[in-house]
């Protein structure tokens, strides 16, 4: 595999409330020899507020960053955040579909964006460019004995025309990675149901209902933890888990971990290196279960070796 | 209002089985089209002698359209393959005769594709309007 | 020449957007035109009489009618002029309805266009020549392709009418989809009970020659004289010996073979007779599952067969038959629901298709007619039917309605209640399409008497919760989201074109629509004819249709063949190529080009070698004409001169 | 629902406006309800999304622009992904929101307020400043205690920045805002 190298867009959340995601992404990338070069002086992608104002405006806010990537001489922008990804992909999609639109967007910008950059999620890089063979080579502490359900959220694969990644109704990229790092992945029917998105602040009840349904289904599936790839999903499911319990009358304590954190664990990084301790819901029990699983595996391997001799 | 757009002179050679039927279907479905085109019915697009196209363009046509059955769907099994081969050669040859190859188009429309026919006519007519009237040529054959 | 021009109003269809009077006036000034008029409905009896009178009074020797498409009325008017003593080819039509009045809104531009088209038609008719058809003998055998209910009906009607029928069916048994069904709407009679006797009749009729497990390899010729090559696929059992005793099936150790008849819900043996009522009732080996073929050892069936019918070395065989007409009755296929990811893409065992459900309901099916759901063989209590799965769905490329699923859903829901009295069925639907006789009443009965709950809304997603299937849909009448926990979900998968339909159409030289269904000559007036003379359509191959309609079309196609064959001689179309022997330089280009091998060389009385057209073989495509360097071979009625005259008439007004 | 007088209240211009801005043909919707069936927010909408589509079809501008639904839609794209008629439904919802915003008809004031504060932050710093956004929202919405319970959970983790990150090219971001506003003014 030739060395992979991309322009990296962390996004606003990954700078603050979702620092864990940024840190674990960079560490995992490092181990997998994926070079991530942070886009100099990147600005906010505009997220969902921008497109409620105007699509031209929203595309321009996103495209400022794409133009910088062009200037860097790179052809791919990689971001871990699906919300940012969606903003970039839609800008590229709309601009390439309609030349007039493209011109208008560029008239709002200091430096024009000439459509020479595509946007990908870091998950897509892991799944398609790095591949499960290369991931499995780095696994030294497989996550034996734990059930993890992957929660994709809305925007990673939808709408399919724009996202162009994985299956829009039954995505398997995270499933595959989780299996590759040794976890057991039970059937999970809420992979794609919306968590309530950005309405946490303004419409808390909506979020605690939707996120509550997701947690409930995850637990019914026998999950010990939920894997996520989105800072907003993480926030809704983890930070707001107590609000969910209060509003919905549940008593859930299920860790919500970034897929990159789980990979990092399997690559032998410590929980604190991966900032797992920075989450709201404690992962201690989950981590213990992994250790136990590992020990049991070692024991049974030893036994089988000695019985062979 | 701006002045009326002058009609272009466009000839269409349509095979009886597919495209002529497609144009009928468009009619039956009332799919509105520009009025510039005059259709000449031929049994098969393979009947269209490239010379017809040249003669039409030389004697004053602004555009010529040939439309036949989709590949593999020819009523005469392979007529449209012949047509395609000949007309592709023609298209490459037109510039040497001083004719803009964009004045000639070859396409496929089946009998059920009324909507497609509407699009083909609309697009081609637009294309010819954009090119403007064909430059006057010295007429050799007539007179 | 004396030419008459007749401009039709078609009520307001033409006159509404074309100034027909002006067109008629203008036409008077065209060369050779001596008479021009307009009329309200030219194709009506008085309209035709007016043409005939004008021919006589004005001594016309050429007629142009400007009206609808020649595909609609060319033959009508040809007969009209013929009755007045004119040769039928001294006639031309200008299409000012489909190509003018219906597609343009600007009356002035339309009128100008109509005038141009009439001028072009006049220019052409001036160069027309009287043509005279030749007669040729007809082979009165008929080929029926497809042995579903439509094809069987067509075959029986033809055979009863005294024709020899060759019936080709690609499966090992005839019967088509109907043989798989349990009961049929709207009368709920047992499908195989009414179909079985018909199948036996087909099998035993002295005028029907049956080729099952066979496919069309090649078709050549033309109406009255087709030659058909049929591939008899190897069954590895000598059917002249096999008695259908079924011993081999009992002993065959390979018991996991895919069973297409049961739609894969239960396996079968590698050697099998597809179902008890099969016609012919003969065994066949599926080499994909037979151990003799896979591992090279077994041979149990060969040992056990009392009549030594097994032949592992059997090869496909090609036979040739000659027929005069062909009825295509190849039916339909069902939409592949594994393409619909939000419904589980076929991964959930308890989400099945409607045709699989027919097999579950069927007393001779794998569950002996007990409804047991596939995952755990338990009897389901809550059954959800989903309508329009792979129908009326642009995103899946199937925007059309499949015609019969609304009805069979009602039927299956009623049967469900009969089988499991304490069950509850739900139907998610968009519209209920039940326009046949007794159909609406049938659907009402399902709701009123059988308590089937109909929910107006589409299903968005199906997923598993415990051992239930959760169906999430909407009730648009309420304006809300709804969810049901079902034991079994039945998807009413839509009808799509039979696989291989397009390839067969290409062999037959008939057309198909964008979805692969065959196109009839005219949707209202020639519903079972195709544009290829001598080829007729019956049943669902033309578009989804239920059994009554399929059978009706089978009979209609048969009667078309019977009337075609009522004459011993057919007339050939004289619009064929003709060689000017003076001009021909024997370059042979035309001979190489003709797709029908209709051109040969001959020696003229002067000893010159020239090309010569075999009149009965030429189909009139004109490929040769466009190929001939000196312009010696001309397609009559479409000669270079005629077409160029049209072109010129447009530019030199 | 109250009586709708179709003669007086049908606004064809609204239908055209939505169609032009969204690039979607509204008449293609055949009211199957699949969008509503899959919409996670159906339970919170006043009109489910398929009814919004219907209301647009019959030109009911006032009802659509004054609905809560258009503000509660989270652009999750479930409807767009599954619509059998290939309509970009989420885009239509977005366009309705944009029109409502332009016409100052905002049923869900808080949602709009939050969006506005968010964008203000982008305009000011080039990136968002989470703490500032939350505080401003609490002040302006009058809901002072929004997410107050989360403070103790997140603040000690030391992830949140207490000072905004001001990017170097923040004026180039600001210019996007100003040019956009100018563009609108020039068009009017
Ligand atoms: C679940 C279900 C339930 C239904 N229930 C009812 C009902 O209750 N009442 C009702 O009226 N209708 C019902 N129908 C509809 C019914 O199945 C059709 O109307 C009927 O089968 C059409 O008959 P057909 O002969 O045109 O086609 P088919 O039954 O499809 O027969 C076509 C035949 O042609 C053969 N064939 C195909 N291609 C070739 C080829 N290239 N060469 C040779 N042979 C070929 C096929 O093998 C097949 O035997 C139901 C359909 C379904 C799916
Ligand atoms: C408003 C309307 C619009 C329609 N539009 C369409 C359309 O767009 N497309 C379409 O496909 N269908 C359409 N139809 C349906 C269409 O009219 C019928 O399908 C068609 O007319 C049926 O033809 P028929 O020959 O069976 O019956 P009819 O047209 O009713 O002909 C029966 C004939 O028999 C005669 N008759 C009756 N009793 C006797 C007797 N005892 N002795 C002698 N003669 C008798 C009658 O006088 C009549 O001339 C429409 C129907 C209506 C009402
Ligand atoms: S001839 Fe054609 S156009 Fe005239 S009335 Fe008859 S159908 Fe109509
Ligand atoms: S192959 Fe032999 S054993 Fe099998 S059914 Fe035929 S006759 Fe019986
Ligand atoms: S040879 Fe094949 S078909 Fe015959 S019994 Fe053995 S497995 Fe079955
Ligand atoms: S018949 Fe009914 S279920 Fe079938 S496609 Fe048409 S409307 Fe849908
Ligand atoms: S027109 Fe010419 S090429 Fe066509 S079938 Fe007749 S002889 Fe052959
Ligand atoms: S192509 Fe023309 S010249 Fe050549 S053999 Fe045929 S008819 Fe004669
Ligand atoms: S899914 Fe599409 S067609 Fe169906 S109601 Fe919604 S917008 Fe209309
Ligand atoms: S995009 Fe909006 S309307 Fe569509 S499903 Fe999601 S929340 Fe509902």
XYZ file of C-alpha atoms and ligand atoms in Angstrom, chain C residues 145-151 168-171 173-178 181 183-185 214-216 329-332 334 354-355 358 404 408 411-412 439 493 498-500 504 538-541 545-548 550, ligand 1:
104
model
C -44.165 -19.901 -27.544
C -44.925 -20.240 -23.835
C -47.179 -22.778 -22.176
C -48.842 -20.647 -19.513
C -52.577 -20.307 -19.408
C -52.566 -17.830 -22.302
C -50.403 -19.999 -24.538
C -42.646 -24.606 -27.038
C -42.292 -24.189 -23.279
C -38.975 -23.481 -21.597
C -39.827 -25.197 -18.317
C -43.915 -28.688 -17.626
C -46.558 -26.444 -19.108
C -48.880 -24.524 -16.800
C -46.998 -21.270 -16.231
C -47.620 -19.232 -13.097
C -51.193 -20.371 -12.781
C -51.386 -20.638 -7.557
C -57.084 -20.498 -5.486
C -57.925 -17.740 -7.931
C -59.904 -14.536 -7.631
C -37.138 -26.239 -24.970
C -36.321 -22.801 -26.245
C -36.366 -20.906 -29.500
C -47.319 -16.099 -24.833
C -44.212 -15.987 -22.691
C -45.817 -14.388 -19.666
C -44.014 -12.360 -17.027
C -41.705 -11.068 -10.675
C -46.699 -13.317 -2.703
C -45.912 -16.172 -5.057
C -49.309 -19.058 -2.853
C -53.380 -7.964 -10.570
C -54.564 -11.379 -5.278
C -57.651 -13.175 -2.213
C -54.669 -14.195 -0.092
C -63.698 -7.407 -8.328
C -43.943 -8.066 -5.785
C -39.986 -12.324 -18.421
C -36.235 -12.692 -18.397
C -35.098 -13.233 -21.933
C -36.790 -13.348 -27.925
C -51.276 -13.352 -25.834
C -51.208 -12.956 -22.087
C -48.904 -11.145 -19.723
C -45.973 -10.893 -22.136
C -52.797 -9.013 -16.811
C -54.837 -11.473 -14.824
C -56.057 -14.878 -15.889
C -59.403 -13.851 -17.460
C -54.801 -13.644 -20.496
C -49.009 -14.292 -6.381
C -49.875 -14.243 -7.574
C -51.215 -14.589 -7.478
C -52.056 -14.500 -8.583
N -53.353 -14.836 -8.430
C -54.204 -14.681 -9.492
C -55.585 -14.995 -9.343
O -56.027 -15.400 -8.280
N -56.408 -14.788 -10.414
C -55.947 -14.317 -11.597
O -56.730 -14.103 -12.534
N -54.623 -14.040 -11.785
C -53.755 -14.229 -10.745
N -52.417 -13.956 -10.919
C -51.959 -13.538 -12.262
C -51.643 -14.754 -13.170
O -50.487 -15.372 -12.691
C -51.419 -14.318 -14.600
O -52.543 -13.629 -15.052
C -51.221 -15.466 -15.569
O -50.274 -16.344 -15.062
C -50.740 -14.972 -16.921
O -50.613 -16.065 -17.775
P -49.572 -16.124 -18.983
O -49.811 -17.396 -19.678
O -49.675 -14.884 -19.761
O -48.124 -16.084 -18.320
P -47.335 -17.177 -17.433
O -48.229 -17.829 -16.466
O -46.166 -16.431 -16.899
O -46.858 -18.259 -18.489
C -45.835 -17.989 -19.405
C -45.190 -19.299 -19.793
O -44.251 -19.071 -20.839
C -43.052 -19.726 -20.548
N -41.969 -19.017 -21.205
C -41.465 -17.800 -20.871
N -40.497 -17.448 -21.719
C -40.365 -18.447 -22.605
C -39.508 -18.659 -23.718
N -38.599 -17.759 -24.081
N -39.632 -19.805 -24.419
C -40.562 -20.733 -24.060
N -41.386 -20.590 -23.006
C -41.294 -19.456 -22.284
C -42.973 -19.699 -19.054
O -42.109 -20.715 -18.574
C -44.416 -19.940 -18.659
O -44.716 -21.293 -18.592
C -51.560 -14.057 -9.831
C -50.210 -13.718 -9.939
C -49.381 -13.790 -8.821
C -47.955 -13.374 -8.936
